[in-house]
Short mmCIF file of C-alpha atoms in Angstrom, two decimals:
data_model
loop_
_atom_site.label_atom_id
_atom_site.label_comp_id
_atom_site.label_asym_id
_atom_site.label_seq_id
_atom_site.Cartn_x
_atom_site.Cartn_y
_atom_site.Cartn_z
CA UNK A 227 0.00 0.00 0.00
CA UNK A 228 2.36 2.68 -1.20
CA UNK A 229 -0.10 5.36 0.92
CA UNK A 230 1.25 3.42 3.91
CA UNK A 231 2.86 6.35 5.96
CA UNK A 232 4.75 5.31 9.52
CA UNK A 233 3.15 8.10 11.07
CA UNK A 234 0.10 5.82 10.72
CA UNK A 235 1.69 3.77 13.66
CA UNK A 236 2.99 6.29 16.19
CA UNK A 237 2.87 3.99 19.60
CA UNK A 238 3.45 0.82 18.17
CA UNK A 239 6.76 -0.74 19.44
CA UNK A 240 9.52 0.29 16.31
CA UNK A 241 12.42 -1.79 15.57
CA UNK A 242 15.14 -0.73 12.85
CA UNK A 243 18.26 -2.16 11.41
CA UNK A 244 20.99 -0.74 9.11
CA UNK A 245 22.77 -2.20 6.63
CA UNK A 246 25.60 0.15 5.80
CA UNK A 247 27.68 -0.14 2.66
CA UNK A 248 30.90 0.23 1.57
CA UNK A 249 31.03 3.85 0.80
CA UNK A 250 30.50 3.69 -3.01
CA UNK A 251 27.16 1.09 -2.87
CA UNK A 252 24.30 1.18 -1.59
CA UNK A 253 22.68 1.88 1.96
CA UNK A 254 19.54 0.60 3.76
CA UNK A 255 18.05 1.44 6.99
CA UNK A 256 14.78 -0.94 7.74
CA UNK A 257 11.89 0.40 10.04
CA UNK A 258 9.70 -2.99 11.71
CA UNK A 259 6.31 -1.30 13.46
CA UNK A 260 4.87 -4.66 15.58
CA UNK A 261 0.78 -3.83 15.40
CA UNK A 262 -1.76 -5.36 17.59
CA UNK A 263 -5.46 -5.09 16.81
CA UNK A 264 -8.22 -4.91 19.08
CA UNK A 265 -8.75 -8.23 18.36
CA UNK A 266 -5.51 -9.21 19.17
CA UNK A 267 -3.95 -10.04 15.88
CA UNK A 268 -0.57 -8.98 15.18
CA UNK A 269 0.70 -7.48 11.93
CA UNK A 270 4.35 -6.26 10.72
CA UNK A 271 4.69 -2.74 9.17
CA UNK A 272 7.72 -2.18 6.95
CA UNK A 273 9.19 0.80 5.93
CA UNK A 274 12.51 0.83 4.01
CA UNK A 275 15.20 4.08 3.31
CA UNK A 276 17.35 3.16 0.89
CA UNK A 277 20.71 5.81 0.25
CA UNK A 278 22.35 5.56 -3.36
CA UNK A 279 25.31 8.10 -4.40
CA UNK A 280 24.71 10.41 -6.66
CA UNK A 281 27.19 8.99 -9.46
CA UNK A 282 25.76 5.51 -9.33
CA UNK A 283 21.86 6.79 -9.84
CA UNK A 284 23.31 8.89 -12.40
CA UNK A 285 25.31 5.84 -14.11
CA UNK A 286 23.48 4.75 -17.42
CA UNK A 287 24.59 1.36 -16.55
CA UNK A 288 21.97 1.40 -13.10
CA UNK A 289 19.14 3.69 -14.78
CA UNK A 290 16.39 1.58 -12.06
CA UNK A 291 18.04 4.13 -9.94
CA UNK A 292 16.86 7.26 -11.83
CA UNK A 293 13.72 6.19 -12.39
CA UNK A 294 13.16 4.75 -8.65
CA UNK A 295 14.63 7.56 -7.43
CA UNK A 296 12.28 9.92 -9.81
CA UNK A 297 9.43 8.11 -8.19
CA UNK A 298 11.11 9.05 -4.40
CA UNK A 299 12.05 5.36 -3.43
CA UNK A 300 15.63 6.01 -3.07
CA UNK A 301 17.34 8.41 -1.30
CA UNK A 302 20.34 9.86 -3.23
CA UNK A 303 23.90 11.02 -1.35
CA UNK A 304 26.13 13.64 -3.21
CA UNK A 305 29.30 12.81 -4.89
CA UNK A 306 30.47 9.13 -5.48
CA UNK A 307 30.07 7.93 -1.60
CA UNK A 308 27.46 7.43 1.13
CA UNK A 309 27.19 9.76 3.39
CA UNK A 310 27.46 7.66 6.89
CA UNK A 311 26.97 11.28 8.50
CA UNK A 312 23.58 11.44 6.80
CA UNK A 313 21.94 8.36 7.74
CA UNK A 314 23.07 8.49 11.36
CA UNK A 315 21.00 12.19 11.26
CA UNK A 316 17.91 10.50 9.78
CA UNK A 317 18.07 7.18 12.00
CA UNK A 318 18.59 9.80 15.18
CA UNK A 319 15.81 11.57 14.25
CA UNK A 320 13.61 8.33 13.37
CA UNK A 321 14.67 6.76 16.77
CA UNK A 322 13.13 9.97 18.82
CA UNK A 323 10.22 10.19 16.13
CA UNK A 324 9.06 7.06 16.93
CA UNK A 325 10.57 5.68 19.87
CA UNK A 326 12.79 2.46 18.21
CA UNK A 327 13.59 0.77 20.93
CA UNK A 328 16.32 -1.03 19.51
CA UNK A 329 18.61 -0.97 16.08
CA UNK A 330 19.91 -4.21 14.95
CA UNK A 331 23.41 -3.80 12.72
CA UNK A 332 25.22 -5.94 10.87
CA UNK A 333 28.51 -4.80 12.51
CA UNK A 334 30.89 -4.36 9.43
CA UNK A 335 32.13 -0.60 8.91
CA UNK A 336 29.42 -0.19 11.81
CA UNK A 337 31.46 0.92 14.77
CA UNK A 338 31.27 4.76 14.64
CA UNK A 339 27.89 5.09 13.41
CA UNK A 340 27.21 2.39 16.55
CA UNK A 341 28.83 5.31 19.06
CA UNK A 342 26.74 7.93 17.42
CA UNK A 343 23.67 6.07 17.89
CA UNK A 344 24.32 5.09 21.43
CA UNK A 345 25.84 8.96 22.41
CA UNK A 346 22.84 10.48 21.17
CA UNK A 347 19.80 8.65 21.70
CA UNK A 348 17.77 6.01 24.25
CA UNK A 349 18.14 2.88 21.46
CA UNK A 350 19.77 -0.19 22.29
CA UNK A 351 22.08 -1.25 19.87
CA UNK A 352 22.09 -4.88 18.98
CA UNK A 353 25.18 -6.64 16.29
CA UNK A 354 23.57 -9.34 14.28
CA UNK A 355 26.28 -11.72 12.59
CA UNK A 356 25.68 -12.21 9.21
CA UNK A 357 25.83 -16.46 9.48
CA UNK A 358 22.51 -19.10 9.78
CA UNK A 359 22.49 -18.91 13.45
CA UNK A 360 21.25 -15.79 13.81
CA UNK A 361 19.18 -15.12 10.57
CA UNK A 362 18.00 -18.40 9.77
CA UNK A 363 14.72 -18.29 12.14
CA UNK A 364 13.65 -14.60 10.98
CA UNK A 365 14.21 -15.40 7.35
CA UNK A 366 11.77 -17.89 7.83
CA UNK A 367 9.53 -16.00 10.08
CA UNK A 368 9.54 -13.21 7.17
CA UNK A 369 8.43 -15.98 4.43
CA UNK A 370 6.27 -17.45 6.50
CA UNK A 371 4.75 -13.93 7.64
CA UNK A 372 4.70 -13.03 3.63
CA UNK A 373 2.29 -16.02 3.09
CA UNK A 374 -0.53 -15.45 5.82
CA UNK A 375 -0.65 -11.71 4.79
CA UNK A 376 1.08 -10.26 8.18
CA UNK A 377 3.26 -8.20 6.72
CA UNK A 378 2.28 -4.81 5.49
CA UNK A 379 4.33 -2.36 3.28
CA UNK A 380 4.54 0.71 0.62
CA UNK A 381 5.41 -1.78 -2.05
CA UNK A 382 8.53 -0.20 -2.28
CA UNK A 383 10.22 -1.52 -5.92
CA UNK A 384 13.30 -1.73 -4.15
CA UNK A 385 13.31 -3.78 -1.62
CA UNK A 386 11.09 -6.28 -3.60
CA UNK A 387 14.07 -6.16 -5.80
CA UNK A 388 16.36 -6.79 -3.86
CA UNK A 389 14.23 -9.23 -1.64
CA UNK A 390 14.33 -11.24 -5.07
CA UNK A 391 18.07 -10.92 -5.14
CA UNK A 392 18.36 -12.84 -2.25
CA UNK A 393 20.03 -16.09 -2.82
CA UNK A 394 19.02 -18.44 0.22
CA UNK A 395 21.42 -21.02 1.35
CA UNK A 396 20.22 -24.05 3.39
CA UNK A 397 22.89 -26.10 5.60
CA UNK A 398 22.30 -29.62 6.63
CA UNK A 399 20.78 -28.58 9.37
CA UNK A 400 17.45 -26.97 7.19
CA UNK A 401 19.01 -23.78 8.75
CA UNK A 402 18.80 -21.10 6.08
CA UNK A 403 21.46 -18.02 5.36
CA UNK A 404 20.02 -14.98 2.98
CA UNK A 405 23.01 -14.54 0.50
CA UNK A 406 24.16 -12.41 -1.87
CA UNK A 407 24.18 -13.50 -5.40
CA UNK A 408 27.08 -13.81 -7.84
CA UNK A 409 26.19 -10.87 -9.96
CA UNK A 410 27.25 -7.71 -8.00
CA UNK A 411 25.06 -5.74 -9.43
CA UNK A 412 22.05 -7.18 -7.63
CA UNK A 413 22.24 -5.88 -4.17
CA UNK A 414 20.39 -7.10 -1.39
CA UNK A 415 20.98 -4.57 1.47
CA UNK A 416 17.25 -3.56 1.71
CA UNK A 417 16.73 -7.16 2.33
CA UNK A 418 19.28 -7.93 5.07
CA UNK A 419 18.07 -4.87 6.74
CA UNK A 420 14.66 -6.34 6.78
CA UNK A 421 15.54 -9.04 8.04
CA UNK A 422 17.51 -8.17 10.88
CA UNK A 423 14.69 -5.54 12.25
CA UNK A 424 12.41 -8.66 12.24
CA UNK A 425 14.75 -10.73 14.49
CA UNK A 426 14.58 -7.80 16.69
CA UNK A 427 10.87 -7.39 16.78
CA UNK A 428 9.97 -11.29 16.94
CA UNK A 429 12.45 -11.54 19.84
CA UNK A 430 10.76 -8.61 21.88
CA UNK A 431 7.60 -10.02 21.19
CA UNK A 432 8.82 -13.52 22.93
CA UNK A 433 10.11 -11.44 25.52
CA UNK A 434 6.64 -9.72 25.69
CA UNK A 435 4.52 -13.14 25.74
CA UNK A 436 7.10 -14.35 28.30
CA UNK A 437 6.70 -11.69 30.77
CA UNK A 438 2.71 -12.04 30.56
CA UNK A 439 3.16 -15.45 31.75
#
């Protein structure tokens, strides 16, 4: 539902995760909202920001950037690199927008923007390794939400690209890591991202449930 705003769920418990590039690809920061009904059922709001430099959206050789960008699904970053100084602003001001209690990172060129985070606002920070052990359960969680219609979103061309970039790979123990695929042009950061605010906001609601009881 692309008039899906996350000002529509101001109060609901907000998870995020960031995904941060190396400085010349892309950027995502993931927003999770965890709804409950009145009737009790719970349903997942995503909201995806995805950064692109300005010389890749303006490279003929990516021109689903210009367009997607046209359309206002990507965010673009002057000159040839992300600007790390720019995201931290917007996450800072998400975080104390709408409360996220906690930002999940996968913690590769991470550590500053980690300090920022924790110097400047109330969030928890929380590193995710990037093997089966600790993605495995919320990539499934995310299918299996997908299928029963629990998930709600913008429809965001992006991140159902690069949701479909995703290359899953399933050990012998039917444990399943979201990889990237061979052509590096196909990025999956928007996807990652997701998945990593999920694990955050499936583990606070088994914290939740727990406490009840």
């Amino acid at each position: 539902n692309p008039k899906l705003k996350p000002e529509d769920y101001l109060g609901d418990p907000c998870y995020a995760a960031v995904d941060l590039s190396s400085k010349v690809d892309t950027t995502a920061v993931v927003k999770v909202f965890r709804h409950t009904d009145a009737d009790g059922a719970v349903t997942y709001a995503v909201f995806p920001r995805i950064y692109v430099p300005a010389t890749r959206i303006d490279d003929p050789t990516t021109i689903h950037y210009a367009q997607w960008e046209r359309e206002g699904w990507l965010i673009r970053t002057p000159g040839s690199m992300i600007s790390y100084s720019q995201v931290e602003a917007d996450l800072i001001e998400d975080i104390k927008k709408f409360s996220i209690e906690t930002v999940a990172w996968d913690v590769w060129n991470a550590g500053a923007s980690m300090e920022r985070i924790e110097a400047e606002t109330d969030a928890k920070n929380a590193e995710i390794a990037q093997n089966a052990h600790e993605l495995s359960e919320p990539t499934k969680m995310l299918d299996a939400l997908i299928l029963e219609g629990s998930m709600v979103h913008t429809g965001s061309p992006v991140l159902t690209w690069m949701l479909g970039n995703v290359v899953a790979k399933l050990d012998s123990n039917s444990n399943i890591k979201p990889n990237k695929p061979k052509d590096i042009k196909a990025k999956t950061d928007g996807a990652v991202a997701l998945i990593m605010a999920l694990s955050r906001a499936l583990l606070a609601t088994v914290e939740h449930e727990a406490g009840i009881y």
